Each structure stands twice: as C-alpha cells, then as structure tokens.
mmCIF file of C-alpha atoms in Angstrom:
data_model
loop_
_atom_site.group_PDB
_atom_site.id
_atom_site.type_symbol
_atom_site.label_atom_id
_atom_site.label_comp_id
_atom_site.label_asym_id
_atom_site.label_seq_id
_atom_site.Cartn_x
_atom_site.Cartn_y
_atom_site.Cartn_z
ATOM 1 C CA UNK A 1 69.295 182.596 53.449
ATOM 2 C CA UNK A 2 67.811 180.418 50.661
ATOM 3 C CA UNK A 3 69.137 180.655 47.191
ATOM 4 C CA UNK A 4 66.959 182.623 44.766
ATOM 5 C CA UNK A 5 64.591 180.400 42.584
ATOM 6 C CA UNK A 6 64.418 182.842 39.748
ATOM 7 C CA UNK A 7 66.894 185.452 38.599
ATOM 8 C CA UNK A 8 65.207 188.516 37.002
ATOM 9 C CA UNK A 9 67.368 189.929 34.129
ATOM 10 C CA UNK A 10 65.764 192.893 32.386
ATOM 11 C CA UNK A 11 61.998 192.860 33.411
ATOM 12 C CA UNK A 12 59.262 190.923 34.891
ATOM 13 C CA UNK A 13 55.422 191.283 34.942
ATOM 14 C CA UNK A 14 54.039 190.965 38.620
ATOM 15 C CA UNK A 15 50.333 191.100 39.239
ATOM 16 C CA UNK A 16 49.801 192.616 35.746
ATOM 17 C CA UNK A 17 52.388 195.506 36.363
ATOM 18 C CA UNK A 18 55.598 195.807 34.389
ATOM 19 C CA UNK A 19 58.662 196.004 36.497
ATOM 20 C CA UNK A 20 61.857 196.899 34.797
ATOM 21 C CA UNK A 21 65.209 196.004 36.393
ATOM 22 C CA UNK A 22 68.218 198.239 36.231
ATOM 23 C CA UNK A 23 71.616 197.161 37.590
ATOM 24 C CA UNK A 24 73.703 199.947 36.146
ATOM 25 C CA UNK A 25 73.087 202.598 38.877
ATOM 26 C CA UNK A 26 76.004 201.406 41.044
ATOM 27 C CA UNK A 27 77.540 204.684 42.369
ATOM 28 C CA UNK A 28 76.088 204.027 45.894
ATOM 29 C CA UNK A 29 77.073 200.426 46.005
ATOM 30 C CA UNK A 30 78.007 197.909 43.319
ATOM 31 C CA UNK A 31 75.011 195.711 44.158
ATOM 32 C CA UNK A 32 72.419 198.571 44.002
ATOM 33 C CA UNK A 33 69.454 197.573 41.881
ATOM 34 C CA UNK A 34 66.617 199.906 40.855
ATOM 35 C CA UNK A 35 63.158 198.973 39.635
ATOM 36 C CA UNK A 36 60.873 200.900 37.281
ATOM 37 C CA UNK A 37 57.282 199.992 37.902
ATOM 38 C CA UNK A 38 54.761 200.965 35.300
ATOM 39 C CA UNK A 39 51.081 201.168 36.641
ATOM 40 C CA UNK A 40 48.955 202.517 33.903
ATOM 41 C CA UNK A 41 50.289 206.039 33.091
ATOM 42 C CA UNK A 42 52.407 206.108 36.276
ATOM 43 C CA UNK A 43 56.182 205.347 36.173
ATOM 44 C CA UNK A 44 57.516 204.740 39.585
ATOM 45 C CA UNK A 45 61.247 204.266 40.050
ATOM 46 C CA UNK A 46 62.317 202.450 43.093
ATOM 47 C CA UNK A 47 65.870 203.580 43.659
ATOM 48 C CA UNK A 48 67.228 203.344 47.160
ATOM 49 C CA UNK A 49 69.971 205.649 48.615
ATOM 50 C CA UNK A 50 70.886 207.352 45.441
ATOM 51 C CA UNK A 51 69.347 210.708 46.712
ATOM 52 C CA UNK A 52 67.592 212.028 49.609
ATOM 53 C CA UNK A 53 64.955 214.715 48.625
ATOM 54 C CA UNK A 54 64.529 217.809 50.702
ATOM 55 C CA UNK A 55 67.814 217.451 52.451
ATOM 56 C CA UNK A 56 71.513 217.391 51.614
ATOM 57 C CA UNK A 57 72.927 213.913 51.130
ATOM 58 C CA UNK A 58 74.225 211.867 53.989
ATOM 59 C CA UNK A 59 77.990 212.077 54.725
ATOM 60 C CA UNK A 60 80.217 211.450 51.698
ATOM 61 C CA UNK A 61 77.236 211.231 49.381
ATOM 62 C CA UNK A 62 75.690 208.319 51.162
ATOM 63 C CA UNK A 63 79.108 206.606 51.304
ATOM 64 C CA UNK A 64 79.220 206.461 47.625
ATOM 65 C CA UNK A 65 82.049 204.115 46.657
ATOM 66 C CA UNK A 66 82.946 206.093 43.653
ATOM 67 C CA UNK A 67 81.832 209.631 43.449
ATOM 68 C CA UNK A 68 82.345 209.939 39.626
ATOM 69 C CA UNK A 69 80.144 206.847 39.095
ATOM 70 C CA UNK A 70 77.692 208.421 41.593
ATOM 71 C CA UNK A 71 77.670 211.563 39.439
ATOM 72 C CA UNK A 72 77.104 209.538 36.361
ATOM 73 C CA UNK A 73 74.177 207.696 37.999
ATOM 74 C CA UNK A 74 72.509 211.090 38.373
ATOM 75 C CA UNK A 75 72.844 211.758 34.645
ATOM 76 C CA UNK A 76 71.393 208.349 34.022
ATOM 77 C CA UNK A 77 68.381 209.059 36.345
ATOM 78 C CA UNK A 78 67.723 212.247 34.433
ATOM 79 C CA UNK A 79 67.555 210.325 31.081
ATOM 80 C CA UNK A 80 65.282 207.640 32.360
ATOM 81 C CA UNK A 81 61.511 207.863 31.880
ATOM 82 C CA UNK A 82 59.921 208.096 35.398
ATOM 83 C CA UNK A 83 57.561 210.309 37.300
ATOM 84 C CA UNK A 84 58.333 209.749 40.919
ATOM 85 C CA UNK A 85 61.112 208.050 42.769
ATOM 86 C CA UNK A 86 60.784 205.943 45.947
ATOM 87 C CA UNK A 87 64.049 206.820 47.641
ATOM 88 C CA UNK A 88 64.101 204.452 50.618
ATOM 89 C CA UNK A 89 64.811 206.362 53.783
ATOM 90 C CA UNK A 90 63.326 209.684 52.825
ATOM 91 C CA UNK A 91 60.674 211.487 50.960
ATOM 92 C CA UNK A 92 59.530 210.800 47.366
ATOM 93 C CA UNK A 93 61.746 212.224 44.747
ATOM 94 C CA UNK A 94 61.387 213.931 41.505
ATOM 95 C CA UNK A 95 63.653 214.980 38.625
ATOM 96 C CA UNK A 96 63.912 218.468 40.250
ATOM 97 C CA UNK A 97 65.594 216.758 43.271
ATOM 98 C CA UNK A 98 68.024 215.046 40.937
ATOM 99 C CA UNK A 99 68.855 218.398 39.206
ATOM 100 C CA UNK A 100 69.347 220.051 42.592
ATOM 101 C CA UNK A 101 71.908 217.419 43.536
ATOM 102 C CA UNK A 102 73.648 217.634 40.113
ATOM 103 C CA UNK A 103 73.898 221.454 40.545
ATOM 104 C CA UNK A 104 75.284 220.985 44.066
ATOM 105 C CA UNK A 105 77.986 218.539 42.827
ATOM 106 C CA UNK A 106 78.807 220.899 39.908
ATOM 107 C CA UNK A 107 79.274 223.789 42.376
ATOM 108 C CA UNK A 108 81.486 221.619 44.509
ATOM 109 C CA UNK A 109 83.588 220.706 41.592
ATOM 110 C CA UNK A 110 83.784 224.351 40.361
ATOM 111 C CA UNK A 111 84.806 225.596 43.721
ATOM 112 C CA UNK A 112 87.458 222.924 44.121
ATOM 113 C CA UNK A 113 88.788 223.801 40.789
ATOM 114 C CA UNK A 114 89.135 227.397 41.930
ATOM 115 C CA UNK A 115 90.781 226.104 45.030
ATOM 116 C CA UNK A 116 93.284 224.034 43.144
ATOM 117 C CA UNK A 117 94.112 227.002 40.930
ATOM 118 C CA UNK A 118 94.590 229.354 43.772
ATOM 119 C CA UNK A 119 96.644 227.037 46.066
ATOM 120 C CA UNK A 120 100.243 226.337 45.257
ATOM 121 C CA UNK A 121 101.180 222.821 46.245
ATOM 122 C CA UNK A 122 104.865 223.596 46.313
ATOM 123 C CA UNK A 123 104.226 225.966 49.309
ATOM 124 C CA UNK A 124 103.593 222.807 51.325
ATOM 125 C CA UNK A 125 106.689 220.810 50.353
ATOM 126 C CA UNK A 126 108.619 221.236 53.566
ATOM 127 C CA UNK A 127 110.305 218.762 55.840
ATOM 128 C CA UNK A 128 110.614 215.048 55.271
ATOM 129 C CA UNK A 129 106.989 213.976 55.749
ATOM 130 C CA UNK A 130 105.033 213.944 52.528
ATOM 131 C CA UNK A 131 101.838 213.277 54.348
ATOM 132 C CA UNK A 132 102.160 216.716 55.862
ATOM 133 C CA UNK A 133 102.613 218.091 52.380
ATOM 134 C CA UNK A 134 99.294 216.628 51.160
ATOM 135 C CA UNK A 135 97.443 217.383 54.265
ATOM 136 C CA UNK A 136 98.238 221.076 54.391
ATOM 137 C CA UNK A 137 97.398 221.510 50.657
ATOM 138 C CA UNK A 138 94.166 219.499 51.088
ATOM 139 C CA UNK A 139 93.014 221.542 53.994
ATOM 140 C CA UNK A 140 93.535 224.880 52.043
ATOM 141 C CA UNK A 141 91.726 223.639 49.006
ATOM 142 C CA UNK A 142 88.793 222.133 50.933
ATOM 143 C CA UNK A 143 88.372 225.017 53.131
ATOM 144 C CA UNK A 144 88.282 227.406 50.196
ATOM 145 C CA UNK A 145 85.661 225.390 48.359
ATOM 146 C CA UNK A 146 83.562 224.725 51.512
ATOM 147 C CA UNK A 147 83.394 228.459 52.270
ATOM 148 C CA UNK A 148 82.071 229.152 48.784
ATOM 149 C CA UNK A 149 79.612 226.191 49.052
ATOM 150 C CA UNK A 150 78.403 227.549 52.417
ATOM 151 C CA UNK A 151 77.506 230.911 50.893
ATOM 152 C CA UNK A 152 75.190 229.263 48.484
ATOM 153 C CA UNK A 153 73.800 226.189 50.281
ATOM 154 C CA UNK A 154 74.070 226.639 54.100
ATOM 155 C CA UNK A 155 71.253 229.257 54.808
ATOM 156 C CA UNK A 156 68.116 227.526 56.051
ATOM 157 C CA UNK A 157 69.894 224.199 56.566
ATOM 158 C CA UNK A 158 72.728 225.194 58.884
ATOM 159 C CA UNK A 159 72.844 222.169 60.952
ATOM 160 C CA UNK A 160 72.802 219.535 58.254
ATOM 161 C CA UNK A 161 75.201 221.611 56.206
ATOM 162 C CA UNK A 162 77.682 221.884 59.144
ATOM 163 C CA UNK A 163 77.516 218.097 59.535
ATOM 164 C CA UNK A 164 77.816 216.947 55.865
ATOM 165 C CA UNK A 165 78.995 219.804 53.659
ATOM 166 C CA UNK A 166 82.675 219.335 54.202
ATOM 167 C CA UNK A 167 82.435 215.465 53.667
ATOM 168 C CA UNK A 168 80.882 216.285 50.257
ATOM 169 C CA UNK A 169 83.642 218.605 49.327
ATOM 170 C CA UNK A 170 86.375 216.157 50.521
ATOM 171 C CA UNK A 171 84.843 213.222 48.440
ATOM 172 C CA UNK A 172 85.144 215.298 45.265
ATOM 173 C CA UNK A 173 88.549 216.796 46.317
ATOM 174 C CA UNK A 174 90.045 213.209 46.192
ATOM 175 C CA UNK A 175 88.071 212.338 43.024
ATOM 176 C CA UNK A 176 89.550 215.290 41.227
ATOM 177 C CA UNK A 177 92.939 215.159 42.946
ATOM 178 C CA UNK A 178 93.517 211.537 41.843
ATOM 179 C CA UNK A 179 92.172 211.575 38.322
#
C-alpha cells in the first residue's frame, strides 16, 4: 500500500464541500475516523460501525474495545451538529438511533447494578478454584440483568436479541466489575 501524500488534520475542502475530520470517536477501534460533510444546509456524518440503526448492535457492541469509551462516543455523537449519519453496513442513522442505544446501555447498566446488589459474591467462594467463584457470580448477575433486558427489548426482535443480548450484558458486566 502506498504511503499517503497528504495527512488531513482537522478539515479539508473537497469539490467545494467542507469535510471535518474527527479522530476522537474511538470506542469501536482506536483508528476509527469520522467525517462531517457539509453540503449546503445538510450535515452528513460518516461514522462507520459506531451504531447500526433499526437493529440491536452486533455482538459485544460491534466488538468495541472499550465499552466505556464506546458509551462516551455516543455522548459525543449527540453533542455534534449533524442531520444524518452514514453508518456503513446498515441503514442511515439519526440522533433518535443514538438515543435508543444510549437508553439500551443505561438499562443494561441499571439491571447489572441491581444484579450486583442482589447477588452475594461470598456465596460463590467455595473450593480452591477462584475461577469457579467468579464464573458462578458472573452467571448469576448476567442472567438476572439479561432477563430484565429481555422483558423490555426482546419482543419483536426475538432472534437478534437471543443472539446478541447476552453479549451486550456481559460486556458491561466486565466494565462495571473491573472499574
């Protein structure tokens, strides 16, 4: 692959259109770059793999490397000035889609918080294998949160929820458990 001949820092004009460059939305991957294209009154955000409108996110929130950074990226998206988002592998996105995902994650975190409060880690400290302690506790907390999430989000999207729902809960389980 040839080396780039020009590095775009903040923005560029291309064919009379302003294109802003944002390299701070890195929750999906550290090299994720988004572009804000202004065409007259239209503001089009080109942001690949951050969200997938009209469906639940892929497994583990599109393999987000850091779910907390991913969640912060959603806040950044809401604060940016854009009208429509080109999301890459899916439909066009709007701020309502970002809000749906924020609410979904907030519910996951709330349900996990309830699961942490309800479950007693000391009940799992048995035997000589610490991995078993953590696994039993993890399963209880995730199952608790997943059941609550299913009550709210599964209807009408059963197949996709059954495939990805638990991965979403587990991603935030580890983020909350380790921080």
